[in-house]
Structure formats: C-alpha cells, structure tokens
Short mmCIF file of C-alpha atoms in Angstrom, two decimals:
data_model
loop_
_atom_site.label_atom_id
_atom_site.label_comp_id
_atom_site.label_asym_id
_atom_site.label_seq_id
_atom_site.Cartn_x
_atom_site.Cartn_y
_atom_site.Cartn_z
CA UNK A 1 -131.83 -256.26 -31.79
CA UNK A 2 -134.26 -255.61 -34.15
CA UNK A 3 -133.94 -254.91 -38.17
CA UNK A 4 -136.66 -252.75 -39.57
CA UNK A 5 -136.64 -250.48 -43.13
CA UNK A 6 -137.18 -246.86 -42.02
CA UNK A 7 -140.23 -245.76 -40.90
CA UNK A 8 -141.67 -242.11 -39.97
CA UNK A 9 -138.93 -240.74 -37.01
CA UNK A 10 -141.00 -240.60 -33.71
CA UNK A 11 -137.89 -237.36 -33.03
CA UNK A 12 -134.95 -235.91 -34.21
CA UNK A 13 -133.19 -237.64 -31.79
CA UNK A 14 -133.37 -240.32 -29.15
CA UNK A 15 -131.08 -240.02 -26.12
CA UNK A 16 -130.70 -242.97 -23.53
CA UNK A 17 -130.72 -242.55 -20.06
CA UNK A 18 -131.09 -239.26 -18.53
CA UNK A 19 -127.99 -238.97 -16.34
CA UNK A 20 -125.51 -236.26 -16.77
CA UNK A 21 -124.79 -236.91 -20.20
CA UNK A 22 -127.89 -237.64 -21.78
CA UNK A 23 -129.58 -235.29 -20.07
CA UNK A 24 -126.95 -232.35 -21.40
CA UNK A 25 -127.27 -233.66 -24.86
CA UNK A 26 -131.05 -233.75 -24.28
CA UNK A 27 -131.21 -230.06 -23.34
CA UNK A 28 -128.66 -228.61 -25.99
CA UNK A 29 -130.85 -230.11 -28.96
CA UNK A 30 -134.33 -229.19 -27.59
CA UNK A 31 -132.89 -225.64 -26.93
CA UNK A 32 -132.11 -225.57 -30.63
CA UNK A 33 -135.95 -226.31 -31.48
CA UNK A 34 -135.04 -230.58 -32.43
CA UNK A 35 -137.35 -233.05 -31.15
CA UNK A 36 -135.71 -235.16 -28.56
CA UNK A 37 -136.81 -238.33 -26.97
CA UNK A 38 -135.16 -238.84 -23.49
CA UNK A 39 -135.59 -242.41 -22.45
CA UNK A 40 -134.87 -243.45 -18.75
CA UNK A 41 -134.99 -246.74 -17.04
CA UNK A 42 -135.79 -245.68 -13.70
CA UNK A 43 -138.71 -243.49 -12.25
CA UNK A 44 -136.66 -240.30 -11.04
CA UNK A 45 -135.34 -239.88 -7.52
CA UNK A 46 -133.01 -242.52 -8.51
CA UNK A 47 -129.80 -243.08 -7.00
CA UNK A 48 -126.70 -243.22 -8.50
CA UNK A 49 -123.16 -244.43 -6.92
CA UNK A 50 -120.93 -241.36 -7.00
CA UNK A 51 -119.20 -239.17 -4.74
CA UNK A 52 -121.61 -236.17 -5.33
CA UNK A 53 -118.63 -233.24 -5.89
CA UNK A 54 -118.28 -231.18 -8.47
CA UNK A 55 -115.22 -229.54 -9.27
CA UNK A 56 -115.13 -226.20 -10.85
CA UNK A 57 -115.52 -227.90 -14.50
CA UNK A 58 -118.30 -229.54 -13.95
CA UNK A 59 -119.75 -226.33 -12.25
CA UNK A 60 -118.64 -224.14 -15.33
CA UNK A 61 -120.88 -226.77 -17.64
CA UNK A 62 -123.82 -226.49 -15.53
CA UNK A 63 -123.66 -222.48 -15.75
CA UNK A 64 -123.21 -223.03 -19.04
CA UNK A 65 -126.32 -224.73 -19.49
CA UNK A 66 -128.05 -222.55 -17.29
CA UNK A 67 -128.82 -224.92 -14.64
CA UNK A 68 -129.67 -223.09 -11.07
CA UNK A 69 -128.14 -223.91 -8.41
CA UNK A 70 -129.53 -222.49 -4.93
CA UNK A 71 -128.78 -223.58 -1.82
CA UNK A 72 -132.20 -224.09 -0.74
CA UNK A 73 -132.05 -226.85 -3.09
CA UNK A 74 -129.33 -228.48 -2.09
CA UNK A 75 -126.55 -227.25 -3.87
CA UNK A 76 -123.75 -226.37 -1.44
CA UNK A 77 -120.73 -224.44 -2.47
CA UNK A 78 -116.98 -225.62 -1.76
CA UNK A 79 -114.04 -224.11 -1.14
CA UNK A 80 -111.33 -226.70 -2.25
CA UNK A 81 -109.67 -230.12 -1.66
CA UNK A 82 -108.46 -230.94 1.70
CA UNK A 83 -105.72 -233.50 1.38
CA UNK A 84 -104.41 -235.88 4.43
CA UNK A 85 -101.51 -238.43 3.79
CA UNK A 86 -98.08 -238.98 4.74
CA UNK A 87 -98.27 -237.24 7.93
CA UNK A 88 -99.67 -234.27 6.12
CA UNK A 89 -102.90 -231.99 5.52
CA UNK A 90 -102.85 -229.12 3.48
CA UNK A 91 -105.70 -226.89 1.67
CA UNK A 92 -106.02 -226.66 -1.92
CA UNK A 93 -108.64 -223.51 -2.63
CA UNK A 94 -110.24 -223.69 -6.25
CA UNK A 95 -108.44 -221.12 -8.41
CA UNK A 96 -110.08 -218.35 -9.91
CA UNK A 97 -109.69 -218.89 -13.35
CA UNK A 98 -110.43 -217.24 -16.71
CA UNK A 99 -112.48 -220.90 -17.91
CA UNK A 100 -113.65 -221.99 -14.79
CA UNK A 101 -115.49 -220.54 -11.51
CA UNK A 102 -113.21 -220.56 -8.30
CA UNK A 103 -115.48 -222.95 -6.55
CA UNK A 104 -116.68 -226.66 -6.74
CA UNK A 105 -120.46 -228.13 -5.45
CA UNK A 106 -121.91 -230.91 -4.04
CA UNK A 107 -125.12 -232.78 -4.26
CA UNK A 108 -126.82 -235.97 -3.90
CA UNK A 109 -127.29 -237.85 -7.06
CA UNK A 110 -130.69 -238.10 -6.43
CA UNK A 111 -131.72 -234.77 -6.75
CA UNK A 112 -129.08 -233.86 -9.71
CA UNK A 113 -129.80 -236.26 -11.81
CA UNK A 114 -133.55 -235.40 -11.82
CA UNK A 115 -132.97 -231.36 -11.80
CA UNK A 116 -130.91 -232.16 -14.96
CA UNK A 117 -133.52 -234.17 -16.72
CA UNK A 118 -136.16 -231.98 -15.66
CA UNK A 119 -133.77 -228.75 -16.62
CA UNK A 120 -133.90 -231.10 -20.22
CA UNK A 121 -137.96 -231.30 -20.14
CA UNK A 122 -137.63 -227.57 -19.70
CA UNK A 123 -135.64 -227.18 -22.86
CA UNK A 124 -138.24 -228.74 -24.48
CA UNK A 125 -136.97 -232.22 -24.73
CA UNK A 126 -139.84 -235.06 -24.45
CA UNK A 127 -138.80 -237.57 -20.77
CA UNK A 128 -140.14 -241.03 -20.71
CA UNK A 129 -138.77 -242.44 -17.17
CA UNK A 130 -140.07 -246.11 -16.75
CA UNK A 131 -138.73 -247.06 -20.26
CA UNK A 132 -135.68 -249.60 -19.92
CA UNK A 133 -134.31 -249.42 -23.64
CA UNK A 134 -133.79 -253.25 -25.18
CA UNK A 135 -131.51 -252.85 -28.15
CA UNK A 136 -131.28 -250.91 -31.38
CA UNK A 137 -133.29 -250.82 -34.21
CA UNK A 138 -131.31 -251.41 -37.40
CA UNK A 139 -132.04 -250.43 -41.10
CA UNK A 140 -132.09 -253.86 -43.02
CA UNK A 141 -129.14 -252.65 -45.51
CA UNK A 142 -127.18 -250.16 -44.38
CA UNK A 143 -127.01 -251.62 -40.71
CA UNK A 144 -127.42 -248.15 -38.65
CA UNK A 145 -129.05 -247.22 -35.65
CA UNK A 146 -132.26 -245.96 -36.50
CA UNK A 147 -134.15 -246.43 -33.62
CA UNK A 148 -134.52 -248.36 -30.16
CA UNK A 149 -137.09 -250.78 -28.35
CA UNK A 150 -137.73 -250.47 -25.09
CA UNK A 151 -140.11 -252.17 -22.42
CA UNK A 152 -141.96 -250.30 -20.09
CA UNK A 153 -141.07 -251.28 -16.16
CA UNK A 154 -142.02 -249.83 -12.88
CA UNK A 155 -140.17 -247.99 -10.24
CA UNK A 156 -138.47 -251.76 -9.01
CA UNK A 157 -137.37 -252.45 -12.63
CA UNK A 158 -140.02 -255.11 -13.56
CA UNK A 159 -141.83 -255.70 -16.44
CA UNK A 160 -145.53 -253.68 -16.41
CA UNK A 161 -146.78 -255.76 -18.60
CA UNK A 162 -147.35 -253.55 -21.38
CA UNK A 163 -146.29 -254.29 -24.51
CA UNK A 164 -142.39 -253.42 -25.82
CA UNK A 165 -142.71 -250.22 -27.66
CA UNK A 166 -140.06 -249.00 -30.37
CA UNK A 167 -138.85 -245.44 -31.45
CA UNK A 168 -137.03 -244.52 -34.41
CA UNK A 169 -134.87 -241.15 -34.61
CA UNK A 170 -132.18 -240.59 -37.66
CA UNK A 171 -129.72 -240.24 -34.49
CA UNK A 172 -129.35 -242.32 -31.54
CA UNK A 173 -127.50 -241.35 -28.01
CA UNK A 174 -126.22 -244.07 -26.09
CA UNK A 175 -126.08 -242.39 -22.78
CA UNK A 176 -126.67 -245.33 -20.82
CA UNK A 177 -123.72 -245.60 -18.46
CA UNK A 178 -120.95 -248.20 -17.88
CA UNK A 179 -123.11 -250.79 -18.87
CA UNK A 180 -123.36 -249.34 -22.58
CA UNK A 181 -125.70 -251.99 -23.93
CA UNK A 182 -126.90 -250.19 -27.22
CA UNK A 183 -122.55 -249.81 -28.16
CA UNK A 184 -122.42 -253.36 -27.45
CA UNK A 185 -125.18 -254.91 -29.37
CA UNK A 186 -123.73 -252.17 -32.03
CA UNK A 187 -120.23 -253.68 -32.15
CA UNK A 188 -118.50 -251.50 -29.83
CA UNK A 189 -117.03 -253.25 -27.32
CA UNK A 190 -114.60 -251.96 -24.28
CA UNK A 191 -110.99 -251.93 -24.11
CA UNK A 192 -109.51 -254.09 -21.63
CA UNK A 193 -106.25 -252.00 -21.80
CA UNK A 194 -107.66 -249.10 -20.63
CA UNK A 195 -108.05 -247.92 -16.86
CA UNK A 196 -111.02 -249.23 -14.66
CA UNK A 197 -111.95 -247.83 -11.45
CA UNK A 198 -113.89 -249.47 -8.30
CA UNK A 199 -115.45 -246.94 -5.82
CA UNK A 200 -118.48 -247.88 -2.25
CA UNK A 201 -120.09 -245.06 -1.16
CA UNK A 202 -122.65 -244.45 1.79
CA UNK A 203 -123.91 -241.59 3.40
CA UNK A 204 -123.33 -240.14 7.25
CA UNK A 205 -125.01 -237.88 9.19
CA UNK A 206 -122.34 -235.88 10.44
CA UNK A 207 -121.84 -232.73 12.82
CA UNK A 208 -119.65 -231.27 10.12
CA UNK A 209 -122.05 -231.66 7.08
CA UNK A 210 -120.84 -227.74 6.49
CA UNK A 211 -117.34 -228.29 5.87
CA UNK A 212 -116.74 -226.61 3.04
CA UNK A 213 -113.38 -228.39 2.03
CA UNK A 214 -114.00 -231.46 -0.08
CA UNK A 215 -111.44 -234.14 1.78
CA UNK A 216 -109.05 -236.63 -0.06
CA UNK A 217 -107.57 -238.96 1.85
CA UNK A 218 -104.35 -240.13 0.22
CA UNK A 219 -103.57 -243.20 2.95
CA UNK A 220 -106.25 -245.72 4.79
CA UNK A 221 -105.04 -246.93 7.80
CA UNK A 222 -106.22 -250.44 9.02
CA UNK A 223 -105.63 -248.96 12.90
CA UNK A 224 -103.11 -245.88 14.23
CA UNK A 225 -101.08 -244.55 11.62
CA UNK A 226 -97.90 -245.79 13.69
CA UNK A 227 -98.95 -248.69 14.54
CA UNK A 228 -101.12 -250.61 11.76
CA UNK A 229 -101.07 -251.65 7.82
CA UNK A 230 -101.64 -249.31 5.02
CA UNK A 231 -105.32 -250.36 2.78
CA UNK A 232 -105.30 -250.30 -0.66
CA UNK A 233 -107.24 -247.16 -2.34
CA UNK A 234 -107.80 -244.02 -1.20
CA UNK A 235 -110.90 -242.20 0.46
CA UNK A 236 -113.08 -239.32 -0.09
CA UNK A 237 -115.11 -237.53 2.46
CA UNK A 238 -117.50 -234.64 0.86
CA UNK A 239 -120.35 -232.91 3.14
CA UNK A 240 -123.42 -231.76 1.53
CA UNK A 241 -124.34 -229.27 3.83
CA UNK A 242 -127.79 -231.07 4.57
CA UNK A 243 -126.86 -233.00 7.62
CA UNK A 244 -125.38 -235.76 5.75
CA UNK A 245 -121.85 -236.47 4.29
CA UNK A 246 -121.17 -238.32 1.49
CA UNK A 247 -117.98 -241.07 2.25
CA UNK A 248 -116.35 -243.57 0.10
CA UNK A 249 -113.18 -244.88 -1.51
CA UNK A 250 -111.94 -245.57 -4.90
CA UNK A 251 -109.12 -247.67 -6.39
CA UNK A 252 -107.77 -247.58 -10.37
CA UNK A 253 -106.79 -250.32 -12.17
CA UNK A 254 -104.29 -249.47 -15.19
CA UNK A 255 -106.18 -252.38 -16.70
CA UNK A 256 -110.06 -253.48 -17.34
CA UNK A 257 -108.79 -256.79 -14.81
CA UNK A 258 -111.13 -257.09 -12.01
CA UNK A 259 -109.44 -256.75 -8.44
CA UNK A 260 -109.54 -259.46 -5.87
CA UNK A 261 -110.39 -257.17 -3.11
CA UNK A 262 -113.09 -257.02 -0.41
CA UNK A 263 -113.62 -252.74 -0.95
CA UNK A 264 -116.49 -253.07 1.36
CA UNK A 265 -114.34 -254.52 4.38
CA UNK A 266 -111.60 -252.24 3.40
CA UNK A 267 -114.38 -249.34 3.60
CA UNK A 268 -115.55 -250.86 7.27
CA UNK A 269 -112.06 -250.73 8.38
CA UNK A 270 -110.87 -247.43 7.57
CA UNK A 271 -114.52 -246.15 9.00
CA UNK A 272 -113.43 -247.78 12.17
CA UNK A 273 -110.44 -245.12 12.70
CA UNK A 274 -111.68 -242.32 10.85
CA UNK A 275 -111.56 -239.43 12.70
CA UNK A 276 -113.75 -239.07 15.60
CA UNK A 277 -114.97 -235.21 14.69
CA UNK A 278 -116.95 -236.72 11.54
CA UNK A 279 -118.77 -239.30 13.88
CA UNK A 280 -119.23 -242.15 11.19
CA UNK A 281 -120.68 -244.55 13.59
CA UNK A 282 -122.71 -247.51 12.83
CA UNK A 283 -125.93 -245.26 14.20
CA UNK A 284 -125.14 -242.35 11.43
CA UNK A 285 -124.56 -244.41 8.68
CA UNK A 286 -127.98 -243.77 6.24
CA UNK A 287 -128.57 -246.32 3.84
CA UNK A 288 -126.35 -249.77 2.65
CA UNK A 289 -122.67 -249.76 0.91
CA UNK A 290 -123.31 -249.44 -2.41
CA UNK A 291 -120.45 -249.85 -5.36
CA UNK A 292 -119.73 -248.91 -8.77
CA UNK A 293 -117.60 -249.71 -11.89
CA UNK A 294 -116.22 -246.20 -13.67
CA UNK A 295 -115.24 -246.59 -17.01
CA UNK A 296 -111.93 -244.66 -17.48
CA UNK A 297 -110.08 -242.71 -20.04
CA UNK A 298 -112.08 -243.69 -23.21
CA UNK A 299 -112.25 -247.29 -22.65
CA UNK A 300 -114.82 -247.68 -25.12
CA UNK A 301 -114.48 -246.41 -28.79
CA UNK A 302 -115.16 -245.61 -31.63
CA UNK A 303 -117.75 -242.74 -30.05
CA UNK A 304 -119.88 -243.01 -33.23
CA UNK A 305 -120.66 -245.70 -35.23
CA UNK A 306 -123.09 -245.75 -37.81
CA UNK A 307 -126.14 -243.64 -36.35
CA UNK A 308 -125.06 -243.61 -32.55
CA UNK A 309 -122.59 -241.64 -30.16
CA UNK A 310 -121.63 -242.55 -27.30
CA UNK A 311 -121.67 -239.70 -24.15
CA UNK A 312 -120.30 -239.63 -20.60
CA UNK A 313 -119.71 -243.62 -19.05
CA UNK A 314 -121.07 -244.73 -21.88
CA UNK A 315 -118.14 -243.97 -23.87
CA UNK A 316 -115.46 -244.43 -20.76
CA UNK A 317 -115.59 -240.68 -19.90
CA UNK A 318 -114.27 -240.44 -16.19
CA UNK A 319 -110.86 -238.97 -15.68
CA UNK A 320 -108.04 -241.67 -14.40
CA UNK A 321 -106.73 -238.54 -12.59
CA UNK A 322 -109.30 -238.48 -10.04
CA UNK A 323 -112.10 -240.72 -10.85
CA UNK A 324 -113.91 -237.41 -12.00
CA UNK A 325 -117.31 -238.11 -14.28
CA UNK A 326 -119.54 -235.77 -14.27
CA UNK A 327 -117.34 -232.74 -15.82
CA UNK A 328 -116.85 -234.96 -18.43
CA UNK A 329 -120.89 -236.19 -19.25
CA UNK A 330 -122.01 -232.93 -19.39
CA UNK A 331 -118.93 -231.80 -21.79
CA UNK A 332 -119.68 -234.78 -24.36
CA UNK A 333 -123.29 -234.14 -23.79
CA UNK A 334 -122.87 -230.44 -25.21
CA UNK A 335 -120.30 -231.80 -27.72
CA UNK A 336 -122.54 -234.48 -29.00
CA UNK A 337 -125.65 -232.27 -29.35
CA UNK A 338 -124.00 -229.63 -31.21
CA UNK A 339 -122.19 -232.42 -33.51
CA UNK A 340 -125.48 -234.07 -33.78
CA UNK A 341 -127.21 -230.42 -34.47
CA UNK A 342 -124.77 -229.98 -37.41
CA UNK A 343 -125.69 -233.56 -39.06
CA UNK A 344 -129.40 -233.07 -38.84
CA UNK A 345 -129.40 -229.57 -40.83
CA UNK A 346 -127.27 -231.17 -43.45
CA UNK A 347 -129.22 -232.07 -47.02
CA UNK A 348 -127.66 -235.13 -48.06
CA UNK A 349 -126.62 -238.41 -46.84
CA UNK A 350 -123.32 -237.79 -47.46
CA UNK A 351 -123.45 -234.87 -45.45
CA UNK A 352 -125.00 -236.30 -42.45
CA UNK A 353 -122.90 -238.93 -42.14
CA UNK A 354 -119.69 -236.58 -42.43
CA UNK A 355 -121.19 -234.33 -40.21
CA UNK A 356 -121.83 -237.06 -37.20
CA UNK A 357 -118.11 -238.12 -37.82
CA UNK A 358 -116.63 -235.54 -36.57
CA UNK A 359 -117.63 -236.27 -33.25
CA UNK A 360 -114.85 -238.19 -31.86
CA UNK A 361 -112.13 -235.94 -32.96
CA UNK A 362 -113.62 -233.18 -31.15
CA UNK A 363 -114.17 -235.93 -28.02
CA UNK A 364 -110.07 -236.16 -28.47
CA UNK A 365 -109.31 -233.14 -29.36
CA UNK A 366 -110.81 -231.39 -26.07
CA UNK A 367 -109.60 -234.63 -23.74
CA UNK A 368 -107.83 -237.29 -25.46
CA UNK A 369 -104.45 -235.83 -24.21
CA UNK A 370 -105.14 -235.14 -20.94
CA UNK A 371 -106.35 -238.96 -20.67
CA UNK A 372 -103.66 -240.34 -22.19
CA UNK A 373 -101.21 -238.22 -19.48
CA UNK A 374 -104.02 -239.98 -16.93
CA UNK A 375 -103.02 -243.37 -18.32
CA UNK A 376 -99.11 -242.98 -17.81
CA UNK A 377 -100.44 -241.73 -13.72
CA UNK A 378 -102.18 -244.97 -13.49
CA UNK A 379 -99.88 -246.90 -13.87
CA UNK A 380 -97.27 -245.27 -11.57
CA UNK A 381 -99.57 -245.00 -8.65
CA UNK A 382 -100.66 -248.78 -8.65
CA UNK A 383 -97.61 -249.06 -6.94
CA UNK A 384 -97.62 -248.52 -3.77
CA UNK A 385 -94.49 -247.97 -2.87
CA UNK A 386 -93.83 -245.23 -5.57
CA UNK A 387 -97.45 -243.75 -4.49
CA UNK A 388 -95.91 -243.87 -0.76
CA UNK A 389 -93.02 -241.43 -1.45
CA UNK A 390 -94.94 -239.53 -3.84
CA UNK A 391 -97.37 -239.04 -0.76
CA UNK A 392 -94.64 -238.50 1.94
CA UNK A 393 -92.36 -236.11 0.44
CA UNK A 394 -94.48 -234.24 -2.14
CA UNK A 395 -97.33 -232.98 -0.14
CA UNK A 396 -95.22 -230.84 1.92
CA UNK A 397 -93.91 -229.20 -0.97
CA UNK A 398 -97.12 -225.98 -1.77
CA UNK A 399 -95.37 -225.28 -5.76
CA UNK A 400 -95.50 -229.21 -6.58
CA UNK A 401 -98.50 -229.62 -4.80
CA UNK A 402 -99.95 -226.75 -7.12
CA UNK A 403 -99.13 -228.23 -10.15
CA UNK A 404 -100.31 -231.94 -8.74
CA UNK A 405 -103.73 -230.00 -8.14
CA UNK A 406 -104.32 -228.75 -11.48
CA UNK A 407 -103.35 -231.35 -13.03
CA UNK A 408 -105.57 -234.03 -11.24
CA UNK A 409 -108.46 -231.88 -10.95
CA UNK A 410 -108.31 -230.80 -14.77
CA UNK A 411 -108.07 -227.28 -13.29
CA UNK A 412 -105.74 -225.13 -15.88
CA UNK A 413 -106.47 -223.28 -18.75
CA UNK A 414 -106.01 -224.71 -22.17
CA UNK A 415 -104.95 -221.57 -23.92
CA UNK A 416 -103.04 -218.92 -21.94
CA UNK A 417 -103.15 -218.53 -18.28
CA UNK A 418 -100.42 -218.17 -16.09
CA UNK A 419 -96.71 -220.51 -16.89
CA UNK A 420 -98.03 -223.93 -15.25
CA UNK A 421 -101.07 -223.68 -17.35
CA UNK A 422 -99.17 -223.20 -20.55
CA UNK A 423 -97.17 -226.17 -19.78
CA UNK A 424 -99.51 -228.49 -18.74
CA UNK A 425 -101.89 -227.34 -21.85
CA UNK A 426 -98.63 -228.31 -23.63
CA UNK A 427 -98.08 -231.68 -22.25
CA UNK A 428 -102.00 -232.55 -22.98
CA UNK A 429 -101.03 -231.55 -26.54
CA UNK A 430 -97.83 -233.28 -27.04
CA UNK A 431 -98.57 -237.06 -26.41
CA UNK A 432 -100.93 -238.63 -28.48
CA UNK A 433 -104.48 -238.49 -27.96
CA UNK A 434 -105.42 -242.29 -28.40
#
C-alpha cells in the first residue's frame, strides 16, 4: 500500500468496483451533486456468478433508485417461488406489501451490472472500467484511507502497460466483492465464525425460459427419488424469459471452513435427472460451470475504518437465509452514500469522522437482527437429517410455509403489517444484532 501526505482530492469520493453496491453508492452521491470516481476492474459486459433473481427487495431498491426496468431489455417479471422437496411442490406468490412490490425479476448479470453502472454515469458519477485498484493510499500520520492506486488492464485482466495511476478522495468505498482487498490491506480481516456459502451456475436454453415461478429445489436426487441417494445442497432453477434459464446450486456453511465437496459433479448429477420439461441437456447447456464464494451475514467488520466502508460482499452482505445478495448491495450502497453524504458536508474533522461512524450501526440496525436469526438457521439446516423432516412434513403445511417464506425471503414489513410481520419484525429486534 502506499503512504502519501494529502494531496488535492481527484473526487469526493472513490467507490471500487461497480457491481451492485458500488454502483448504488456511486449513483446516490452523484445525484446529490459529489464528485464520484467509480473504479472497475473489468471492461463491462462482465459476468458475474449469481443466480440472476431478484426478490421483491431488491426490486423495491432499484425503483427506488429509479432504475428502468423494461422487458425489452431483459428484465422479466416473476410471480413467486416454486418449491419441490419431500414429495412436495407448492407456489409461493410475492405478497403485496406496503414496503415492497408484489413481484420479483430476473436478469443476467451481464447486463445488470452494466445498466447499474451506466444508471451511476447517468447520475453523474465519473466510470473508469479497465482500472484494477492495487491498495490504499494512506496519510503518513493518521493512517486513513485517502486514496487508491490502481493499474490499468485490458478486457483479459492484463497489465496495458501504462503506468499505475493513483486517486485520492477524503472517502473511500470498498465495493470490491468477496475478495475485499482494500479491507484487508486496511486491517479488516473476515470472520471465520461466520456463515460461508458455495454456489455453480450455468445457463440453459430451455422451452420454458417463460416460467414465471422462480424454482427452489429443496432435495437433489443422485437418480429416482425412490430409488437413489440424497446430494448435499439445494438447487435453483430461474428462467429469464430470453430463451435461456439460469440453473445452479448452493450449499451454507455455518462456518468460513471450506467444504470437501466436488459441487460441480454434484451439479452434473442432479442435471442428469432433472426434469425432462426443462431439457438441460449437454446440447443446451451455454457456456462452462462457473462457481462462487458468498460472503454471509456480516462476515467481515468493522464496515468503516478510518476513511473506508465497506458495501455489499465486500462487507459479507448476502443473507444466510437464502444466499440473497443483491437486495442487500444496493441497500448498503444507499446507506453508505447517504452516511458518506452527511460526513462530507460536515466542517470539522471531528465532525467527519463522527459522521462516517455511524455507518455500521445503521448497517445493524436495518439487518444485523435478521442475520443473526440467519445464523441460528444455518446451523440447523447443515444437518441433514433435521433439514429432511423440516422438508417432509413442513411443506405441506400453507400457514408454516407462509411464515418460512417471509422469513427466508426477507419479505415482511418491519413496522406494522399484518400479525406474522409484527412478530417476525420482533424476533429481528430481540436477539442481538452482532
């Protein structure tokens, strides 16, 4: 990292990587007339491993940001979560809600992530793709963030041979994803008893691309549900309504420990006895296997330390619940920049410093409960006989199933709504928010 006295700020701000998160925080700030730097490593379309739903939080932060979302862009409406296990399927619709919009979306990565950071440019904020950020830039006393390096790369990743430039900024964003290099060379380093989350993804083409139920599937089967071994994990089928279908699994770990499991043969196996309808044959699949580490339920804190915040996976932002991310990027993203807004309009040191403090309070005020809940769900379902009756004899039940649905999908209202929103509200609220 380098050490350097202050110079002249380059911007108000500098956010890193223009996913989700930084691209929020990048468009909240440049609304409000800062200067923001948004520095990306890759040269948008880039791809990103995710399951490309949105539930209806994520959907109400995009609104809120006043993202469009046409079809004829690829956004495609859902109705709900389709969930198979035990011998089961039943439909969950979204709820219409008071907070949130009684649908959920899905699109590609590809194109989200860059109508995000362009929705950012829009704002006003200032997008340098190509621009893999190195380390911080330190003040030589105090120690804080007061600026980045970066190198500039090409569309591969490699060097351009230009020379490494550097930024300064009085406030710096980390939102650079699981890998959180800037929190690391600050000091911040992840907690290993926190959740940790393994999902592969590919892509199908598929005659139902329409559906407009996102699937869960509870139980992989190695072969005929009678007659076979149940997998570890638990799948996700979510059509985008462009000919393609997004497909992949997930396991949770109630620790940071990696797992000793082959995910992709798992993933080949349960493909082999997936249901004929979806035709996810060797000849449909588009593209490799790809996988992906997700940072759960705030594995990584503090969220500010002298100078930067951390926003989204950065900061271990993805719900243990249901391996949800997104909602949760573009929340701290909004969070951040208005904590961050707040710090640069104060007169004093003192004041600025203060200011940017409050950041992760409000971070575990708005989720901390709800993630510790996620922590104690963790660690039920790793095992699987527990998630086997849970499975078996819940599903059928439509009042449990209710409450199992709003819970895992975040989906009730934190003040009022109807009796199972008041008491999950209240359950967020009484255990701790660590």
């Amino acid at each position: 990292m380098a050490t350097q006295a202050r110079t002249a700020a380059d911007a108000d701000v500098i956010v890193v990587g223009a996913g989700p998160a930084g691209s929020a925080t990048a468009h909240y700030l440049a609304r409000n007339g800062h200067s923001v730097l948004l520095l990306e490593k890759a040269t948008f379309p880039r791809d990103k491993v995710c399951g490309d739903g949105l539930t209806p939080g994520a959907v109400r932060e995009l609104i809120t940001m006043g993202v469009p979302m046409p079809a004829e862009d690829g956004w495609m409406r859902n109705t709900g979560l389709r969930v198979v296990g035990g011998g089961h399927e039943i439909l969950l619709p979204w709820p219409e809600m008071t907070s949130y919009p009684g649908y959920g979306m899905a699109k590609a990565r590809t194109g989200l992530d860059e109508s995000l950071a362009r929705h950012a440019e829009r704002s006003g904020a200032t997008l340098l793709e190509g621009m893999s950020v190195t380390g911080p830039v330190r003040h030589p006393r105090s120690g804080r963030a007061i600026g980045v390096t970066a190198r500039p790369v090409d569309a591969r990743g490699r060097r351009t041979g230009e020379p490494e430039r550097t930024f300064h900024a009085p406030v710096v964003v980390d939102a650079g994803g699981v890998a959180a290099r800037l929190a690391t060379a600050m000091g911040i380093e992840k907690r290993q008893d926190r959740p940790m989350g393994v999902a592969v993804r590919t892509y199908f083409r598929s005659p139902r691309h329409e559906d407009p139920w996102m699937e869960s599937q509870l139980e992989l089967w190695d072969g005929p549900r009678e007659k076979s071994d149940l997998l570890p994990g638990y799948g996700w089928i979510f059509a985008l309504g462009d000919g393609t279908v997004n497909v992949g699994l997930g396991s949770v770990s109630s620790t940071a420990r990696a797992a000793r499991i082959d995910y992709k043969d798992i993933f080949r196996t349960w493909m082999r006895n997936a249901p004929e309808s979806w035709e996810f044959t060797p000849e449909n699949q588009l593209g490799e296997l790809r996988s992906a580490a997700l940072p759960m339920s705030f594995n990584r804190k503090p969220h500010y330390r002298q100078g930067l915040l951390l926003v989204g996976d950065s900061g271990g932002m993805v719900s243990p619940f249901n391996g949800e991310g997104i909602a949760y990027a573009l929340q701290s993203g909004r969070i951040a920049a208005d904590v961050v807004a707040q710090a640069l309009a104060r007169t004093t040191a003192y004041g600025h410093e203060k200011a940017l403090r409050a950041y992760p309070a409000a971070m575990s005020a708005e989720i901390g409960g709800y993630y510790t809940l996620g922590r104690y769900f963790v660690r039920l379902i790793e095992h699987p006989e527990v998630m086997r009756v849970c499975t078996r004899y819940g599903l059928p039940r439509p009042l449990l199933m209710k409450l199992v649905h709003k819970l895992l999908s975040d989906g009730f209202e934190r003040r009022g709504g109807e009796s199972m929103d008041r008491a999950l509200a209240a359950l967020t609220r009484m255990v701790p928010a660590s």
